Short mmCIF file of C-alpha atoms in Angstrom, two decimals:
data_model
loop_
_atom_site.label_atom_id
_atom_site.label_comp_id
_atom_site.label_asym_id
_atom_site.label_seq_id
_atom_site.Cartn_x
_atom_site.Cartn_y
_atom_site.Cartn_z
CA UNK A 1 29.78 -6.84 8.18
CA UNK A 2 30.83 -7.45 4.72
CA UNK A 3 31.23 -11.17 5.38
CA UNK A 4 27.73 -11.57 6.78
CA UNK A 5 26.22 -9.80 4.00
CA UNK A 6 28.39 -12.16 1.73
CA UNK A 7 27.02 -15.21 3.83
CA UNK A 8 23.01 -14.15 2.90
CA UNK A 9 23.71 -13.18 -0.56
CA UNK A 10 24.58 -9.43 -0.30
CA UNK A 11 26.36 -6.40 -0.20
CA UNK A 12 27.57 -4.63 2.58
CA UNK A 13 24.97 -1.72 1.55
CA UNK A 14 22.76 -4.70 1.24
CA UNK A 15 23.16 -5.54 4.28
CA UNK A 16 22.77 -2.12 5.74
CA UNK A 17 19.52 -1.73 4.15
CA UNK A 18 18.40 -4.75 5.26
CA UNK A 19 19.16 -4.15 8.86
CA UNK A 20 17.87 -0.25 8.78
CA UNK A 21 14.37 -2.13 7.18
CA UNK A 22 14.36 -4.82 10.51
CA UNK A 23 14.66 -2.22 13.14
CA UNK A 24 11.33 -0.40 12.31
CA UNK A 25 9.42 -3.55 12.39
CA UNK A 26 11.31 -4.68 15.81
CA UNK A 27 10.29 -1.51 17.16
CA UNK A 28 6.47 -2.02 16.34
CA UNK A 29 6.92 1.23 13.38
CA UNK A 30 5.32 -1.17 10.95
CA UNK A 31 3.74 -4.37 10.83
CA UNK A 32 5.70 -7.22 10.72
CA UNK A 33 3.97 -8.75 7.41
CA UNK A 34 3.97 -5.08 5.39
CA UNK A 35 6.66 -4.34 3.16
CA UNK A 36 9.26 -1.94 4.42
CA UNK A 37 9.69 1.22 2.06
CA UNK A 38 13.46 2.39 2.35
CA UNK A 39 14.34 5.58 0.73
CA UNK A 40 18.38 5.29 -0.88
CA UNK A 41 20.02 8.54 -1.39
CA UNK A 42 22.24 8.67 -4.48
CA UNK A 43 24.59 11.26 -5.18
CA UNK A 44 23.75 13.06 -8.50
CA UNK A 45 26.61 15.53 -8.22
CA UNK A 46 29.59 15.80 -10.95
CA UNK A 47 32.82 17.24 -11.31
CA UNK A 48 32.61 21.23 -10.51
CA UNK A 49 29.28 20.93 -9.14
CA UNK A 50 28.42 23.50 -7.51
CA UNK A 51 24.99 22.95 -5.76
CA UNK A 52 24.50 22.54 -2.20
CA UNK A 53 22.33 19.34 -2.74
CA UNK A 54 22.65 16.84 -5.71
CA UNK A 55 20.99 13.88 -4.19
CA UNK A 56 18.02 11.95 -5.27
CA UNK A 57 16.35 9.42 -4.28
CA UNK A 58 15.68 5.76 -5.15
CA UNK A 59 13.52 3.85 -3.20
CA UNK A 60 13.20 0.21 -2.38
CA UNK A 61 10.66 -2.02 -0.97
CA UNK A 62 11.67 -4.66 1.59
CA UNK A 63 10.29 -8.34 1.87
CA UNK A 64 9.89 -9.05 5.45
CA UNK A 65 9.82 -12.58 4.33
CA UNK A 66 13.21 -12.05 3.37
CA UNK A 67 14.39 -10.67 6.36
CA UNK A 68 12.92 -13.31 8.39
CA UNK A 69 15.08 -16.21 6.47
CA UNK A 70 17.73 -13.43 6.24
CA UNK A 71 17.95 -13.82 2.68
CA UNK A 72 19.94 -10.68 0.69
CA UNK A 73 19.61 -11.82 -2.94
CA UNK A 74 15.61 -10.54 -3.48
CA UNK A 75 16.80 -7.47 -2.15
CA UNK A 76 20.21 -7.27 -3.81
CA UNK A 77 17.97 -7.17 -6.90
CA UNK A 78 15.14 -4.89 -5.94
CA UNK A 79 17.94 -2.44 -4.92
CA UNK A 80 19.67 -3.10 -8.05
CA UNK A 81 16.33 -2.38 -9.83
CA UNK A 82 15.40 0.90 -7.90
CA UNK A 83 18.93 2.70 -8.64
CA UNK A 84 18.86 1.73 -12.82
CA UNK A 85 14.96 3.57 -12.23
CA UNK A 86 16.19 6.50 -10.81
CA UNK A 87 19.05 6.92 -13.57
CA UNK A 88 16.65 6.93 -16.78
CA UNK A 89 13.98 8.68 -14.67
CA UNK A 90 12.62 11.78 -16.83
CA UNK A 91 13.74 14.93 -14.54
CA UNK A 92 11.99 17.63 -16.04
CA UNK A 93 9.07 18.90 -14.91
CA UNK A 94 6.84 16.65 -16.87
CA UNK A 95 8.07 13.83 -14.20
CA UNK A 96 5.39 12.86 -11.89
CA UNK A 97 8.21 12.56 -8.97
CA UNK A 98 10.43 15.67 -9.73
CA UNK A 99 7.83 18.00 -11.05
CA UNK A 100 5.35 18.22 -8.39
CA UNK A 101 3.78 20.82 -6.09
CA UNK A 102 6.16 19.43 -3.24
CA UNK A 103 8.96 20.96 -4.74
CA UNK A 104 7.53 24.04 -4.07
CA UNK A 105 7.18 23.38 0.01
CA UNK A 106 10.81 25.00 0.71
CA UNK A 107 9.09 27.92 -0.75
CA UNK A 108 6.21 28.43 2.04
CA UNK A 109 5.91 30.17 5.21
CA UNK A 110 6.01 27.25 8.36
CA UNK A 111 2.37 28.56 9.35
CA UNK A 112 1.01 27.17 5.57
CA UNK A 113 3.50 24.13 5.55
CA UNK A 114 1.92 22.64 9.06
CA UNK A 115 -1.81 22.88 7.23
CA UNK A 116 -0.27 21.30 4.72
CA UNK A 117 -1.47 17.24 4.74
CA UNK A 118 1.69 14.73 5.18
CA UNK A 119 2.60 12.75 2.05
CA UNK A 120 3.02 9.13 2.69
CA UNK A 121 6.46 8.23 2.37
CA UNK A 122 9.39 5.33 3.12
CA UNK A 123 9.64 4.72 7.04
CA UNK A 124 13.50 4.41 6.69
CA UNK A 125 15.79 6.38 5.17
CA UNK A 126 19.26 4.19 4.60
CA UNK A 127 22.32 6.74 3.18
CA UNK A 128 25.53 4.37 2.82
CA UNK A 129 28.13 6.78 2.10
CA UNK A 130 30.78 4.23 1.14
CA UNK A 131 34.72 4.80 1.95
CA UNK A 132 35.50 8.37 3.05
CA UNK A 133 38.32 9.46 1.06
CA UNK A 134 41.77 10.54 2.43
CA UNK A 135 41.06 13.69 2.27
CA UNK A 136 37.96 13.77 4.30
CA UNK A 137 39.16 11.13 6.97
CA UNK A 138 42.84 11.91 7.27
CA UNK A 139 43.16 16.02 6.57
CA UNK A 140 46.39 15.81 8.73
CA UNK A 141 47.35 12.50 7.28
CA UNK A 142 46.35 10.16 10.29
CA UNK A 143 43.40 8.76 9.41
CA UNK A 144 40.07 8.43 12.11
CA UNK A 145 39.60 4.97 12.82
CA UNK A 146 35.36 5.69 13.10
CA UNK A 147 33.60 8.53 11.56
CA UNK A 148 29.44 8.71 12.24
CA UNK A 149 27.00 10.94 10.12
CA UNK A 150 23.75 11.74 11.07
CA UNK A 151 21.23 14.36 9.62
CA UNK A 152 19.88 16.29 12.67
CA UNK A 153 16.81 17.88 12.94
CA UNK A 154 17.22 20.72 15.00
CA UNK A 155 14.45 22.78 16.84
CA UNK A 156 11.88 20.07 16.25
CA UNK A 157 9.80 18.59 19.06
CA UNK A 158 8.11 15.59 19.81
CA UNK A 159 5.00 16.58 18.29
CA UNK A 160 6.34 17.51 15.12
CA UNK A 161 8.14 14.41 14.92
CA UNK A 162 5.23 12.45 15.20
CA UNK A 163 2.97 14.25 12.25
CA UNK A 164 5.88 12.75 10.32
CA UNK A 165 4.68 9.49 10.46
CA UNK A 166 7.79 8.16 12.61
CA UNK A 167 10.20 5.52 11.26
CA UNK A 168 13.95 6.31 10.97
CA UNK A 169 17.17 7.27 9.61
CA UNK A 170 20.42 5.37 9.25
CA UNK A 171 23.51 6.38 8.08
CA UNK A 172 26.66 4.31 6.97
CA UNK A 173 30.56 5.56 6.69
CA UNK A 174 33.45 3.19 6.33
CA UNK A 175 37.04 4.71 7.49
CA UNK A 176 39.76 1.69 6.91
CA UNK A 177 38.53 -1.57 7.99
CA UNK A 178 35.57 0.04 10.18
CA UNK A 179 32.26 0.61 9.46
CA UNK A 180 30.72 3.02 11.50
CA UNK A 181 25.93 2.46 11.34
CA UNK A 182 24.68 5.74 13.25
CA UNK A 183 20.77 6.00 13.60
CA UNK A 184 18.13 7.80 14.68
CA UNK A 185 14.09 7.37 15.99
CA UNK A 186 11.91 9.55 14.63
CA UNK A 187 8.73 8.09 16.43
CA UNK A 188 8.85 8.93 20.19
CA UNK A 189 6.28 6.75 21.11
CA UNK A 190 7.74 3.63 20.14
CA UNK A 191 11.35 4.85 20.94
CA UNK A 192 11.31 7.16 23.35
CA UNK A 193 14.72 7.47 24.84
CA UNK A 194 18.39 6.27 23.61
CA UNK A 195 18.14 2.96 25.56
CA UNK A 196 15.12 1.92 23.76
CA UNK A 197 17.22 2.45 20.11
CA UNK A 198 20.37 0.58 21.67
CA UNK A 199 18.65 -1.77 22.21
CA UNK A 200 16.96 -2.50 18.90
CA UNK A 201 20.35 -1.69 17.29
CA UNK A 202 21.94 -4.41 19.44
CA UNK A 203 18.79 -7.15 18.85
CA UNK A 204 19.41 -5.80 15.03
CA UNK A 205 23.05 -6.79 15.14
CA UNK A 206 22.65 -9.95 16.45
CA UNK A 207 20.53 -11.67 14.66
CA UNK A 208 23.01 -11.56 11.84
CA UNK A 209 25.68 -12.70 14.15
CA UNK A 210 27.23 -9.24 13.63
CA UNK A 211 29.19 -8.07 16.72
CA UNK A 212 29.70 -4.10 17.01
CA UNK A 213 30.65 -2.07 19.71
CA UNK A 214 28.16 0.81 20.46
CA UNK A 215 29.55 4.47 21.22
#
């Protein structure tokens, strides 16, 4: 992977991002001339952090020119870009992102949050999580040759799924030499079952002469 992305101009996260942006527009999620949003989760945690979440969230918008020719430098930038945003953004609660009334959503009862109306958003959300460390892939001191992550979404039906507005999420986790790309539909209509998403992940794959091997 890192050598293709190095072939078009990228990163491997580059790369990644890149190939979570194709697979909504090869599955008919978005037009094939719009501009993919793709929401980038960055760790904002530091040393003794306590909090159970310290992410935000940078967000990039993806040239489907570019994918078409393949071409990782526009986006190398625009990533580049979003990420130096996100670290000089204001976050108090003056910041038109941070500070508004959707903060307040975790807050409300489910019957209130379902009249709420749906905020328009990225269709893919692309979380590289880089190298695992030892400790993490090798507690017993062997080290997993794979490791997958995937945020589930647990008692949540079709229907819900839908109001979201579809798209997906893709995750990213290098143990070693391997990196592992787990995703997951969020629009049943357009992919319905598991074979449907194989088989964008494998038409994905290939056209960036990437060969994987698919759990």
């Amino acid at each position: 992977m890192e050598a293709a992305a190095a072939r078009h101009g990228g990163t491997l996260n580059t790369w990644f991002v890149a190939l979570s942006a194709s697979l909504v527009g090869s599955a008919g999620i978005t037009d094939e001339d719009e501009p993919v949003l793709v929401a980038l989760p960055v760790t904002a945690r530091g040393a003794d952090d306590p909090r159970a979440n310290a992410t935000r969230i940078a967000r990039v918008a993806v040239d489907p020119t570019d994918l078409r020719r393949h071409d990782l430098a526009p986006l190398r930038a625009g990533c580049r870009q979003a990420y130096a945003q996100l670290g000089t953004r204001d976050t108090s609660a003056k910041d038109a992102d941070t500070g508004s009334l959707l903060t307040l959503v975790q807050m409300l009862p489910d019957a209130v949050v379902r009249r709420l109306p749906v905020p328009t958003g990225p269709r893919v959300l692309a979380s590289n999580l880089g190298t695992m460390s030892p400790a993490f892939s090798a507690p017993t001191g062997t080290p997993a040759r794979s490791i997958a992550a995937l945020a589930g979404h647990r008692v949540v039906d079709d229907a819900e799924i839908r109001v979201l507005g579809g798209g997906l999420t893709a995750w990213a986790c290098t143990s070693g030499e391997r990196t592992t790309v787990t995703v997951a539909a969020l629009d049943p209509a357009r992919v319905p079952d598991d074979e449907t998403l194989r088989d964008l992940v494998r038409s994905g794959l290939a056209a960036w002469h990437v060969e994987a091997r698919l759990w």
